[in-house]
């Protein structure tokens, strides 16, 4: 008889980025004996999305969780293992660990040293607390080899698993086709479009990209830039674009749940982050899905994924290098179809949703049994 594993994912209810999508993907598993629920810290976009997708989800305030609501829910619902995601969730684990009756694991989505880069006070106050909380775990799921190596370098004890991001290559949903979306944003059919899908946070390095694009648009009149996402830097970035007098070339499209529509309507996907924990970032997988070339920072595990046959690697600290690679892409338009096809094929087997589910399933079983699982 197959024994069902009941897993609870604990994450901030307003996480609408890569971590939130990662959790939704875990909970969408078709593995019969792996059943997931989500406990959101507060209601927000992720909580609403889970409800829309019929994923079992509850929400508690931070205070309710640390005062016993989370442990009570775990006991009442027969949860076998709890998977925490993000600094806030990890801090909750620190506070309730002694009363938690079952094994726990944290998924590391990013370099914890930079989680609070956007706020100087939070950086110096919360980063040490986040580090203390992380070191309380006995099990870690790292979304890249880079993160695993970081934990080992920083002397984190406990078992570490590497589970890269995954995506469903058999099914994706483009709700608005290329021509319709371009028309909506007054883009010409022959405009050459770069797109960056990322929250507007200092780690994502929008400023260097805007400065590089400013140089590029002086060289080529038909280039345009779309930024998809929102965040605390949005006002500053809009001001920079206005000061450079390129607002007719740059579109701030805000947050959109179906980012793949925008990637599909563009020519090149670009990600200029100073640091990327995920391997690969979901936006790179979405780019592969619609066979679009990717320009990506040479950070983390990205050199193992992006190469000269399927994309371009950049030094995120160099405006000149970002500009050079954007120009290179533009001047080699005729090669983009082949390179996009290569990116699709290169990621198809390594980062399928099925491999993602199997890796999580194996890790959960091993944590529960305390021994390696050979399947």
Short mmCIF file of C-alpha atoms in Angstrom, two decimals:
data_model
loop_
_atom_site.label_atom_id
_atom_site.label_comp_id
_atom_site.label_asym_id
_atom_site.label_seq_id
_atom_site.Cartn_x
_atom_site.Cartn_y
_atom_site.Cartn_z
CA UNK A 1 0.00 0.00 0.00
CA UNK A 2 1.29 3.47 -0.93
CA UNK A 3 1.55 5.72 2.10
CA UNK A 4 0.53 9.28 1.38
CA UNK A 5 2.93 12.07 2.42
CA UNK A 6 1.16 15.21 3.62
CA UNK A 7 3.34 18.28 3.15
CA UNK A 8 2.65 21.82 4.32
CA UNK A 9 4.33 24.69 2.47
CA UNK A 10 4.75 27.80 4.64
CA UNK A 11 5.35 31.04 2.73
CA UNK A 12 4.41 34.71 2.70
CA UNK A 13 0.92 35.13 1.25
CA UNK A 14 1.99 38.08 -0.89
CA UNK A 15 4.90 36.30 -2.60
CA UNK A 16 4.12 36.75 -6.30
CA UNK A 17 7.67 36.13 -7.49
CA UNK A 18 9.81 33.08 -8.18
CA UNK A 19 9.36 31.63 -4.69
CA UNK A 20 5.59 31.76 -4.95
CA UNK A 21 5.60 30.14 -8.39
CA UNK A 22 8.00 27.49 -7.10
CA UNK A 23 5.56 26.57 -4.31
CA UNK A 24 2.59 26.49 -6.70
CA UNK A 25 4.58 24.11 -8.93
CA UNK A 26 5.30 21.78 -5.99
CA UNK A 27 1.62 21.76 -5.05
CA UNK A 28 0.59 21.00 -8.65
CA UNK A 29 2.38 17.64 -8.53
CA UNK A 30 0.65 14.65 -10.08
CA UNK A 31 2.61 12.22 -7.88
CA UNK A 32 -0.13 10.24 -6.16
CA UNK A 33 1.37 9.97 -2.67
CA UNK A 34 2.68 13.57 -2.42
CA UNK A 35 -0.13 15.84 -1.22
CA UNK A 36 0.58 19.49 -0.49
CA UNK A 37 -1.19 22.29 1.29
CA UNK A 38 -0.09 25.91 1.67
CA UNK A 39 -0.09 27.93 4.88
CA UNK A 40 0.27 31.59 3.92
CA UNK A 41 1.62 34.24 6.25
CA UNK A 42 -1.16 36.73 5.63
CA UNK A 43 -3.43 36.91 2.62
CA UNK A 44 -2.11 38.20 -0.68
CA UNK A 45 -1.54 37.36 -4.34
CA UNK A 46 -0.16 33.89 -3.66
CA UNK A 47 -3.03 33.00 -1.33
CA UNK A 48 -5.56 34.13 -3.95
CA UNK A 49 -3.74 32.22 -6.69
CA UNK A 50 -3.74 29.01 -4.65
CA UNK A 51 -7.50 29.34 -4.14
CA UNK A 52 -8.04 29.93 -7.86
CA UNK A 53 -6.01 26.81 -8.67
CA UNK A 54 -7.90 24.76 -6.06
CA UNK A 55 -4.74 24.20 -4.03
CA UNK A 56 -5.68 23.71 -0.35
CA UNK A 57 -4.57 26.90 1.37
CA UNK A 58 -5.06 28.63 4.70
CA UNK A 59 -3.76 31.94 5.98
CA UNK A 60 -2.66 33.08 9.40
CA UNK A 61 -1.06 36.29 10.54
CA UNK A 62 2.56 36.16 11.64
CA UNK A 63 1.41 36.63 15.23
CA UNK A 64 -1.15 33.80 14.99
CA UNK A 65 1.50 31.43 13.65
CA UNK A 66 3.97 32.05 16.44
CA UNK A 67 1.23 31.85 19.07
CA UNK A 68 0.27 28.28 18.11
CA UNK A 69 -2.14 28.40 15.15
CA UNK A 70 0.38 26.83 12.77
CA UNK A 71 1.30 23.94 15.08
CA UNK A 72 -2.38 23.34 15.82
CA UNK A 73 -3.15 23.21 12.08
CA UNK A 74 -0.28 20.79 11.50
CA UNK A 75 -1.55 18.42 14.20
CA UNK A 76 -5.20 18.61 13.14
CA UNK A 77 -4.44 17.95 9.46
CA UNK A 78 -2.02 15.07 9.80
CA UNK A 79 0.91 16.91 8.24
CA UNK A 80 4.06 14.76 7.93
CA UNK A 81 6.63 17.39 6.97
CA UNK A 82 6.73 21.20 6.84
CA UNK A 83 8.58 23.04 4.07
CA UNK A 84 9.40 26.67 4.89
CA UNK A 85 10.11 29.27 2.18
CA UNK A 86 11.65 32.72 2.63
CA UNK A 87 13.04 34.76 5.55
CA UNK A 88 9.70 35.43 7.24
CA UNK A 89 8.74 31.75 7.20
CA UNK A 90 12.18 30.72 8.41
CA UNK A 91 11.92 33.14 11.32
CA UNK A 92 8.61 31.55 12.29
CA UNK A 93 10.38 28.18 12.34
CA UNK A 94 13.00 29.62 14.69
CA UNK A 95 10.25 30.66 17.11
CA UNK A 96 8.15 27.47 16.99
CA UNK A 97 10.81 24.81 16.42
CA UNK A 98 10.57 23.32 19.92
CA UNK A 99 6.82 22.77 19.61
CA UNK A 100 6.93 21.42 16.06
CA UNK A 101 6.19 17.67 16.25
CA UNK A 102 7.38 16.71 12.74
CA UNK A 103 10.46 17.13 10.48
CA UNK A 104 11.02 20.44 8.74
CA UNK A 105 12.97 21.64 5.72
CA UNK A 106 13.61 25.05 4.22
CA UNK A 107 13.87 25.75 0.51
CA UNK A 108 16.61 28.30 -0.22
CA UNK A 109 15.49 30.38 -3.22
CA UNK A 110 18.12 33.11 -3.08
CA UNK A 111 21.37 34.20 -1.48
CA UNK A 112 20.16 35.03 2.04
CA UNK A 113 22.85 37.71 2.40
CA UNK A 114 21.05 39.94 -0.12
CA UNK A 115 17.39 39.43 0.80
CA UNK A 116 17.17 42.85 2.47
CA UNK A 117 19.38 44.82 0.12
CA UNK A 118 16.56 47.25 -0.63
CA UNK A 119 16.46 48.65 2.91
CA UNK A 120 19.62 49.59 4.83
CA UNK A 121 17.97 49.29 8.27
CA UNK A 122 16.41 45.92 7.45
CA UNK A 123 19.68 44.71 5.94
CA UNK A 124 21.61 45.22 9.17
CA UNK A 125 18.80 44.13 11.50
CA UNK A 126 17.12 41.27 9.66
CA UNK A 127 20.03 39.63 7.81
CA UNK A 128 21.66 38.39 11.05
CA UNK A 129 18.26 37.18 12.33
CA UNK A 130 17.60 35.43 9.02
CA UNK A 131 21.00 33.72 9.24
CA UNK A 132 20.31 32.52 12.79
CA UNK A 133 16.93 31.13 11.70
CA UNK A 134 18.42 29.34 8.71
CA UNK A 135 21.07 27.65 10.81
CA UNK A 136 18.38 26.06 12.99
CA UNK A 137 17.28 23.73 10.20
CA UNK A 138 18.55 20.19 9.76
CA UNK A 139 17.45 19.96 6.12
CA UNK A 140 17.93 22.33 3.20
CA UNK A 141 16.58 22.25 -0.35
CA UNK A 142 18.70 24.52 -2.55
CA UNK A 143 17.42 25.59 -5.95
CA UNK A 144 20.96 25.66 -7.37
CA UNK A 145 24.41 24.19 -6.83
CA UNK A 146 25.61 27.73 -6.13
CA UNK A 147 23.33 27.98 -3.08
CA UNK A 148 24.37 24.57 -1.80
CA UNK A 149 28.02 25.53 -2.10
CA UNK A 150 27.29 28.84 -0.33
CA UNK A 151 25.71 27.02 2.65
CA UNK A 152 28.63 24.63 2.84
CA UNK A 153 31.13 27.50 2.65
CA UNK A 154 29.29 29.28 5.48
CA UNK A 155 29.36 26.09 7.62
CA UNK A 156 25.65 25.34 7.62
CA UNK A 157 25.19 21.88 9.08
CA UNK A 158 22.51 19.42 7.96
CA UNK A 159 21.48 17.57 4.84
CA UNK A 160 21.42 19.57 1.61
CA UNK A 161 19.49 18.73 -1.56
CA UNK A 162 19.76 20.50 -4.91
CA UNK A 163 16.44 20.81 -6.73
CA UNK A 164 16.49 23.21 -9.70
CA UNK A 165 13.38 25.02 -10.85
CA UNK A 166 11.12 23.18 -13.28
CA UNK A 167 8.46 24.08 -15.82
CA UNK A 168 5.79 22.20 -17.74
CA UNK A 169 7.10 21.95 -21.30
CA UNK A 170 3.98 20.10 -22.43
CA UNK A 171 1.53 22.77 -21.40
CA UNK A 172 1.69 26.52 -21.27
CA UNK A 173 -0.91 29.18 -21.75
CA UNK A 174 -0.34 32.20 -23.99
CA UNK A 175 -3.51 34.18 -23.36
CA UNK A 176 -2.70 37.15 -25.61
CA UNK A 177 -0.92 36.46 -28.90
CA UNK A 178 2.10 38.41 -30.09
CA UNK A 179 0.35 40.78 -32.47
CA UNK A 180 -2.48 41.59 -30.09
CA UNK A 181 -0.14 42.40 -27.21
CA UNK A 182 2.12 44.55 -29.40
CA UNK A 183 -0.90 46.46 -30.64
CA UNK A 184 -2.04 47.04 -27.05
CA UNK A 185 1.26 48.76 -26.23
CA UNK A 186 1.55 50.61 -29.56
CA UNK A 187 4.51 48.54 -30.69
CA UNK A 188 5.17 48.10 -34.39
CA UNK A 189 5.46 44.66 -35.89
CA UNK A 190 9.10 45.25 -36.78
CA UNK A 191 10.12 46.85 -33.47
CA UNK A 192 12.90 44.88 -31.81
CA UNK A 193 11.81 44.23 -28.23
CA UNK A 194 13.91 43.41 -25.18
CA UNK A 195 12.03 42.34 -22.05
CA UNK A 196 13.06 42.05 -18.43
CA UNK A 197 10.72 40.22 -16.07
CA UNK A 198 11.78 40.89 -12.49
CA UNK A 199 10.68 42.59 -9.32
CA UNK A 200 12.03 46.11 -9.04
CA UNK A 201 14.62 45.45 -6.36
CA UNK A 202 18.28 46.61 -6.26
CA UNK A 203 19.57 43.04 -6.72
CA UNK A 204 17.91 42.88 -10.16
CA UNK A 205 20.06 45.75 -11.49
CA UNK A 206 17.49 47.61 -13.60
CA UNK A 207 19.53 50.82 -13.44
CA UNK A 208 22.55 49.48 -15.35
CA UNK A 209 20.22 47.94 -17.91
CA UNK A 210 18.40 51.24 -18.48
CA UNK A 211 21.72 53.05 -18.91
CA UNK A 212 22.94 50.43 -21.39
CA UNK A 213 19.66 50.55 -23.28
CA UNK A 214 19.94 54.34 -23.49
CA UNK A 215 23.18 53.93 -25.44
CA UNK A 216 21.66 51.21 -27.62
CA UNK A 217 18.59 53.25 -28.60
CA UNK A 218 20.88 55.98 -29.90
CA UNK A 219 22.34 53.42 -32.32
CA UNK A 220 19.13 51.74 -33.45
CA UNK A 221 15.83 53.58 -33.78
CA UNK A 222 13.59 50.50 -33.73
CA UNK A 223 14.58 49.03 -30.33
CA UNK A 224 12.18 49.08 -27.38
CA UNK A 225 12.42 47.90 -23.76
CA UNK A 226 9.64 46.36 -21.65
CA UNK A 227 9.90 46.03 -17.88
CA UNK A 228 7.44 43.58 -16.37
CA UNK A 229 7.14 43.64 -12.61
CA UNK A 230 6.74 46.07 -9.76
CA UNK A 231 8.50 46.93 -6.54
CA UNK A 232 9.95 49.64 -4.38
CA UNK A 233 12.32 50.98 -7.08
CA UNK A 234 9.61 51.57 -9.68
CA UNK A 235 9.36 55.34 -9.08
CA UNK A 236 13.14 55.77 -9.22
CA UNK A 237 13.36 53.79 -12.46
CA UNK A 238 10.56 55.75 -14.12
CA UNK A 239 12.34 58.99 -13.12
CA UNK A 240 15.61 57.74 -14.63
CA UNK A 241 13.87 56.89 -17.91
CA UNK A 242 12.23 60.34 -17.97
CA UNK A 243 15.54 62.08 -17.17
CA UNK A 244 17.21 60.23 -20.05
CA UNK A 245 14.33 61.30 -22.30
CA UNK A 246 13.64 57.74 -23.50
CA UNK A 247 10.12 57.25 -22.14
CA UNK A 248 8.84 56.68 -25.69
CA UNK A 249 11.20 53.69 -25.94
CA UNK A 250 10.55 52.10 -22.53
CA UNK A 251 7.35 50.47 -21.30
CA UNK A 252 6.65 49.83 -17.62
CA UNK A 253 3.95 47.17 -17.86
CA UNK A 254 3.61 46.52 -14.13
CA UNK A 255 3.02 43.11 -12.60
CA UNK A 256 1.25 40.56 -14.78
CA UNK A 257 0.47 36.99 -13.76
CA UNK A 258 0.95 35.68 -17.32
CA UNK A 259 4.44 36.96 -18.04
CA UNK A 260 4.87 34.42 -20.81
CA UNK A 261 2.53 36.54 -23.00
CA UNK A 262 5.03 39.40 -22.86
CA UNK A 263 8.07 37.18 -23.41
CA UNK A 264 6.37 35.61 -26.42
CA UNK A 265 5.65 39.06 -27.88
CA UNK A 266 9.26 40.16 -27.43
CA UNK A 267 12.43 39.21 -29.29
CA UNK A 268 14.92 38.75 -26.44
CA UNK A 269 14.62 38.08 -22.72
CA UNK A 270 17.16 39.79 -20.49
CA UNK A 271 18.05 39.40 -16.81
CA UNK A 272 20.82 41.61 -15.40
CA UNK A 273 20.74 40.54 -11.73
CA UNK A 274 23.80 40.95 -9.54
CA UNK A 275 22.87 37.61 -7.99
CA UNK A 276 20.51 34.76 -8.92
CA UNK A 277 19.96 31.91 -6.51
CA UNK A 278 17.57 29.92 -8.66
CA UNK A 279 18.82 27.62 -11.36
CA UNK A 280 17.57 28.60 -13.71
CA UNK A 281 15.35 31.57 -12.83
CA UNK A 282 11.77 30.85 -13.89
CA UNK A 283 11.88 33.68 -16.42
CA UNK A 284 14.71 31.87 -18.24
CA UNK A 285 12.61 28.69 -18.33
CA UNK A 286 9.64 30.67 -19.64
CA UNK A 287 11.91 32.15 -22.31
CA UNK A 288 13.00 28.64 -23.28
CA UNK A 289 9.38 27.53 -23.40
CA UNK A 290 8.56 30.06 -26.15
CA UNK A 291 12.01 29.63 -27.73
CA UNK A 292 13.33 33.12 -27.04
CA UNK A 293 17.03 33.85 -26.65
CA UNK A 294 18.16 34.91 -23.18
CA UNK A 295 20.77 37.45 -22.12
CA UNK A 296 21.65 36.67 -18.51
CA UNK A 297 24.17 37.67 -15.87
CA UNK A 298 27.12 35.34 -15.44
CA UNK A 299 26.23 34.52 -11.84
CA UNK A 300 25.39 31.39 -9.85
CA UNK A 301 24.72 28.35 -12.01
CA UNK A 302 23.93 30.36 -15.15
CA UNK A 303 27.19 29.47 -16.99
CA UNK A 304 26.05 25.83 -16.77
CA UNK A 305 22.79 26.72 -18.54
CA UNK A 306 23.45 29.63 -20.90
CA UNK A 307 26.16 29.27 -23.55
CA UNK A 308 27.09 30.73 -26.93
CA UNK A 309 24.65 28.44 -28.75
CA UNK A 310 21.54 29.44 -26.80
CA UNK A 311 22.14 32.90 -25.36
CA UNK A 312 24.56 35.46 -23.99
CA UNK A 313 26.21 35.90 -20.59
CA UNK A 314 26.98 39.37 -19.25
CA UNK A 315 28.90 41.03 -16.47
CA UNK A 316 26.06 42.78 -14.59
CA UNK A 317 28.42 45.39 -13.16
CA UNK A 318 29.43 46.59 -16.64
CA UNK A 319 27.06 48.86 -18.56
CA UNK A 320 29.39 48.43 -21.53
CA UNK A 321 29.13 44.64 -21.49
CA UNK A 322 25.34 44.78 -21.18
CA UNK A 323 25.23 47.18 -24.12
CA UNK A 324 27.64 45.05 -26.19
CA UNK A 325 25.56 41.88 -25.75
CA UNK A 326 22.29 43.71 -26.49
CA UNK A 327 23.89 45.08 -29.65
CA UNK A 328 25.26 41.66 -30.58
CA UNK A 329 21.77 40.19 -30.33
CA UNK A 330 20.33 42.95 -32.50
CA UNK A 331 23.01 42.54 -35.19
CA UNK A 332 22.47 38.77 -35.32
CA UNK A 333 18.68 38.71 -35.61
CA UNK A 334 18.78 35.95 -38.18
CA UNK A 335 20.34 33.58 -35.63
CA UNK A 336 17.83 34.13 -32.85
CA UNK A 337 15.38 31.47 -34.03
CA UNK A 338 18.06 28.78 -33.98
CA UNK A 339 19.42 29.94 -30.62
CA UNK A 340 15.94 30.01 -29.10
CA UNK A 341 15.36 26.46 -30.33
CA UNK A 342 18.67 25.44 -28.75
CA UNK A 343 17.66 26.95 -25.39
CA UNK A 344 14.39 25.03 -25.53
CA UNK A 345 16.15 21.74 -26.26
CA UNK A 346 18.90 22.32 -23.70
CA UNK A 347 16.42 22.87 -20.88
CA UNK A 348 13.73 20.37 -21.94
CA UNK A 349 15.05 17.36 -20.05
CA UNK A 350 17.07 19.02 -17.29
CA UNK A 351 14.31 21.27 -16.02
CA UNK A 352 11.04 19.54 -16.75
CA UNK A 353 8.24 19.79 -14.20
CA UNK A 354 8.26 15.99 -13.91
CA UNK A 355 11.93 15.96 -12.84
CA UNK A 356 11.15 18.79 -10.39
CA UNK A 357 8.32 16.81 -8.78
CA UNK A 358 10.38 13.61 -8.57
CA UNK A 359 13.27 15.43 -6.93
CA UNK A 360 11.00 16.91 -4.27
CA UNK A 361 9.27 13.59 -3.72
CA UNK A 362 12.59 11.84 -3.20
CA UNK A 363 13.86 14.54 -0.83
CA UNK A 364 10.70 14.44 1.30
CA UNK A 365 10.83 10.64 1.56
CA UNK A 366 14.48 10.73 2.53
CA UNK A 367 13.90 13.37 5.20
CA UNK A 368 11.03 11.36 6.65
CA UNK A 369 12.94 8.06 6.68
CA UNK A 370 16.28 9.58 7.60
CA UNK A 371 18.04 7.62 4.91
CA UNK A 372 18.78 7.90 1.21
CA UNK A 373 16.00 6.78 -1.09
CA UNK A 374 16.92 4.91 -4.24
CA UNK A 375 14.20 4.90 -6.88
#
